[in-house]
Tab-separated table of N, CA and C in Angstrom:
chain	number	residue	atom	x	y	z
A	1	UNK	N	0.846	-1.182	0.000
A	1	UNK	CA	0.000	0.000	0.000
A	1	UNK	C	0.891	1.244	0.000
A	2	UNK	N	0.609	2.197	-0.894
A	2	UNK	CA	1.435	3.411	-0.934
A	2	UNK	C	1.316	4.228	0.348
A	3	UNK	N	2.352	4.992	0.609
A	3	UNK	CA	2.311	5.895	1.757
A	3	UNK	C	1.158	6.875	1.608
A	4	UNK	N	0.591	7.256	2.750
A	4	UNK	CA	-0.469	8.259	2.747
A	4	UNK	C	0.120	9.597	2.311
A	5	UNK	N	-0.599	10.292	1.460
A	5	UNK	CA	-0.128	11.590	0.982
A	5	UNK	C	-0.537	12.665	1.976
A	6	UNK	N	0.451	13.186	2.690
A	6	UNK	CA	0.185	14.202	3.701
A	6	UNK	C	0.918	15.508	3.420
A	7	UNK	N	1.787	15.514	2.429
A	7	UNK	CA	2.572	16.697	2.109
A	7	UNK	C	1.873	17.493	1.018
A	8	UNK	N	2.040	18.788	1.056
A	8	UNK	CA	1.485	19.638	0.005
A	8	UNK	C	2.617	20.428	-0.651
A	9	UNK	N	2.344	20.853	-1.851
A	9	UNK	CA	3.286	21.652	-2.617
A	9	UNK	C	2.501	22.821	-3.183
A	10	UNK	N	3.000	24.012	-2.983
A	10	UNK	CA	2.340	25.197	-3.504
A	10	UNK	C	3.187	25.748	-4.642
A	11	UNK	N	2.540	26.023	-5.766
A	11	UNK	CA	3.242	26.634	-6.892
A	11	UNK	C	2.442	27.847	-7.363
A	12	UNK	N	3.128	28.769	-7.981
A	12	UNK	CA	2.464	29.947	-8.544
A	12	UNK	C	2.354	29.761	-10.047
A	13	UNK	N	1.152	29.981	-10.571
A	13	UNK	CA	0.888	29.856	-11.995
A	13	UNK	C	0.197	31.117	-12.490
A	14	UNK	N	0.422	31.426	-13.747
A	14	UNK	CA	-0.344	32.508	-14.361
A	14	UNK	C	-1.771	31.995	-14.593
A	15	UNK	N	-2.677	32.898	-14.926
A	15	UNK	CA	-4.045	32.481	-15.237
A	15	UNK	C	-4.043	31.485	-16.392
A	16	UNK	N	-3.237	31.760	-17.421
A	16	UNK	CA	-3.124	30.868	-18.576
A	16	UNK	C	-2.646	29.482	-18.149
A	17	UNK	N	-1.600	29.440	-17.331
A	17	UNK	CA	-1.055	28.154	-16.898
A	17	UNK	C	-2.067	27.363	-16.080
A	18	UNK	N	-2.766	28.034	-15.174
A	18	UNK	CA	-3.752	27.342	-14.347
A	18	UNK	C	-4.879	26.780	-15.199
A	19	UNK	N	-5.344	27.568	-16.153
A	19	UNK	CA	-6.390	27.096	-17.050
A	19	UNK	C	-5.908	25.890	-17.843
A	20	UNK	N	-4.688	25.942	-18.333
A	20	UNK	CA	-4.120	24.827	-19.097
A	20	UNK	C	-4.038	23.564	-18.254
A	21	UNK	N	-3.597	23.692	-17.020
A	21	UNK	CA	-3.478	22.536	-16.129
A	21	UNK	C	-4.857	21.955	-15.813
A	22	UNK	N	-5.812	22.808	-15.522
A	22	UNK	CA	-7.173	22.327	-15.227
A	22	UNK	C	-7.802	21.645	-16.439
A	23	UNK	N	-7.617	22.244	-17.613
A	23	UNK	CA	-8.180	21.639	-18.826
A	23	UNK	C	-7.517	20.299	-19.126
A	24	UNK	N	-6.211	20.220	-18.921
A	24	UNK	CA	-5.507	18.959	-19.145
A	24	UNK	C	-6.004	17.890	-18.173
A	25	UNK	N	-6.144	18.251	-16.916
A	25	UNK	CA	-6.640	17.296	-15.921
A	25	UNK	C	-8.037	16.811	-16.308
A	26	UNK	N	-8.890	17.733	-16.700
A	26	UNK	CA	-10.245	17.352	-17.127
A	26	UNK	C	-10.209	16.412	-18.320
A	27	UNK	N	-9.339	16.695	-19.273
A	27	UNK	CA	-9.290	15.877	-20.487
A	27	UNK	C	-8.832	14.447	-20.195
A	28	UNK	N	-8.078	14.258	-19.119
A	28	UNK	CA	-7.628	12.922	-18.722
A	28	UNK	C	-8.503	12.330	-17.621
A	29	UNK	N	-9.591	13.018	-17.289
A	29	UNK	CA	-10.495	12.583	-16.215
A	29	UNK	C	-9.712	12.368	-14.915
A	30	UNK	N	-8.880	13.357	-14.597
A	30	UNK	CA	-8.059	13.324	-13.390
A	30	UNK	C	-8.287	14.618	-12.627
A	31	UNK	N	-7.911	14.607	-11.354
A	31	UNK	CA	-7.877	15.894	-10.665
A	31	UNK	C	-6.480	16.479	-10.861
A	32	UNK	N	-6.330	17.740	-10.505
A	32	UNK	CA	-5.064	18.435	-10.750
A	32	UNK	C	-3.909	17.748	-10.032
A	33	UNK	N	-4.122	17.283	-8.817
A	33	UNK	CA	-3.042	16.615	-8.077
A	33	UNK	C	-2.566	15.359	-8.795
A	34	UNK	N	-3.497	14.564	-9.301
A	34	UNK	CA	-3.119	13.354	-10.044
A	34	UNK	C	-2.303	13.710	-11.280
A	35	UNK	N	-2.752	14.737	-11.986
A	35	UNK	CA	-2.055	15.165	-13.196
A	35	UNK	C	-0.635	15.618	-12.870
A	36	UNK	N	-0.486	16.432	-11.852
A	36	UNK	CA	0.840	16.950	-11.491
A	36	UNK	C	1.753	15.812	-11.048
A	37	UNK	N	1.235	14.886	-10.238
A	37	UNK	CA	2.059	13.736	-9.834
A	37	UNK	C	2.496	12.933	-11.051
A	38	UNK	N	1.582	12.718	-12.001
A	38	UNK	CA	1.934	11.990	-13.220
A	38	UNK	C	2.991	12.714	-14.036
A	39	UNK	N	2.836	14.025	-14.168
A	39	UNK	CA	3.825	14.817	-14.912
A	39	UNK	C	5.194	14.758	-14.253
A	40	UNK	N	5.218	14.813	-12.942
A	40	UNK	CA	6.489	14.719	-12.221
A	40	UNK	C	7.119	13.347	-12.450
A	41	UNK	N	6.319	12.319	-12.331
A	41	UNK	CA	6.819	10.946	-12.482
A	41	UNK	C	7.383	10.711	-13.882
A	42	UNK	N	6.657	11.160	-14.899
A	42	UNK	CA	7.080	10.938	-16.283
A	42	UNK	C	8.160	11.936	-16.697
A	43	UNK	N	8.015	13.191	-16.290
A	43	UNK	CA	8.896	14.233	-16.773
A	43	UNK	C	10.227	14.362	-16.069
A	44	UNK	N	10.292	13.981	-14.817
A	44	UNK	CA	11.528	14.195	-14.054
A	44	UNK	C	12.754	13.536	-14.684
A	45	UNK	N	12.658	12.301	-15.179
A	45	UNK	CA	13.843	11.716	-15.826
A	45	UNK	C	14.277	12.475	-17.079
A	46	UNK	N	13.340	13.080	-17.792
A	46	UNK	CA	13.651	13.832	-19.006
A	46	UNK	C	14.238	15.194	-18.650
A	47	UNK	N	13.754	15.761	-17.583
A	47	UNK	CA	14.097	17.108	-17.142
A	47	UNK	C	15.603	17.342	-17.092
A	48	UNK	N	16.328	16.372	-16.601
A	48	UNK	CA	17.778	16.512	-16.418
A	48	UNK	C	18.521	16.649	-17.745
A	49	UNK	N	17.883	16.272	-18.840
A	49	UNK	CA	18.552	16.266	-20.141
A	49	UNK	C	18.156	17.446	-21.028
A	50	UNK	N	17.463	18.433	-20.466
A	50	UNK	CA	17.034	19.608	-21.227
A	50	UNK	C	17.852	20.803	-20.741
A	51	UNK	N	18.824	21.242	-21.541
A	51	UNK	CA	19.736	22.298	-21.081
A	51	UNK	C	19.056	23.656	-20.869
A	52	UNK	N	17.955	23.915	-21.541
A	52	UNK	CA	17.288	25.216	-21.434
A	52	UNK	C	16.026	25.140	-20.579
A	53	UNK	N	15.971	24.192	-19.675
A	53	UNK	CA	14.750	23.896	-18.930
A	53	UNK	C	14.203	25.097	-18.149
A	54	UNK	N	15.042	25.967	-17.689
A	54	UNK	CA	14.555	27.121	-16.914
A	54	UNK	C	13.806	28.127	-17.779
A	55	UNK	N	13.934	28.019	-19.094
A	55	UNK	CA	13.244	28.945	-19.994
A	55	UNK	C	11.995	28.338	-20.632
A	56	UNK	N	11.690	27.095	-20.335
A	56	UNK	CA	10.542	26.427	-20.932
A	56	UNK	C	9.255	26.964	-20.297
A	57	UNK	N	8.275	27.250	-21.140
A	57	UNK	CA	6.979	27.765	-20.687
A	57	UNK	C	5.862	26.922	-21.294
A	58	UNK	N	4.722	26.820	-20.620
A	58	UNK	CA	3.588	26.074	-21.155
A	58	UNK	C	3.197	26.574	-22.535
A	59	UNK	N	3.228	27.883	-22.727
A	59	UNK	CA	2.800	28.428	-24.014
A	59	UNK	C	3.770	28.081	-25.150
A	60	UNK	N	4.952	27.544	-24.820
A	60	UNK	CA	5.879	27.065	-25.840
A	60	UNK	C	5.406	25.750	-26.455
A	61	UNK	N	4.551	25.058	-25.767
A	61	UNK	CA	4.031	23.771	-26.218
A	61	UNK	C	2.849	24.015	-27.146
A	62	UNK	N	2.913	23.494	-28.355
A	62	UNK	CA	1.826	23.712	-29.326
A	62	UNK	C	0.474	23.257	-28.805
A	63	UNK	N	0.467	22.189	-28.019
A	63	UNK	CA	-0.799	21.696	-27.481
A	63	UNK	C	-1.454	22.731	-26.587
A	64	UNK	N	-0.692	23.592	-25.947
A	64	UNK	CA	-1.248	24.594	-25.045
A	64	UNK	C	-1.873	25.757	-25.808
A	65	UNK	N	-1.650	25.852	-27.094
A	65	UNK	CA	-2.248	26.923	-27.889
A	65	UNK	C	-3.750	26.723	-28.028
A	66	UNK	N	-4.234	25.537	-27.702
A	66	UNK	CA	-5.675	25.272	-27.766
A	66	UNK	C	-6.404	25.731	-26.515
A	67	UNK	N	-5.677	26.129	-25.494
A	67	UNK	CA	-6.302	26.546	-24.243
A	67	UNK	C	-7.104	27.823	-24.487
A	68	UNK	N	-8.329	27.830	-24.048
A	68	UNK	CA	-9.214	28.981	-24.266
A	68	UNK	C	-9.522	29.656	-22.939
């Protein structure tokens, strides 16, 4: 059985970023916490290999251009 989730993480997002995250979570029938945990799990191994990672923005992703 996985450990009980008792820790929280607070992040600051722009209105655009928050809308994008909520829409993505909805599209996967997940809540925002599930989506973020999944992104961390999948993305963290890739993260170390992106030299410009500090400059990456959600709006750089073509899929995010559909956010209304």
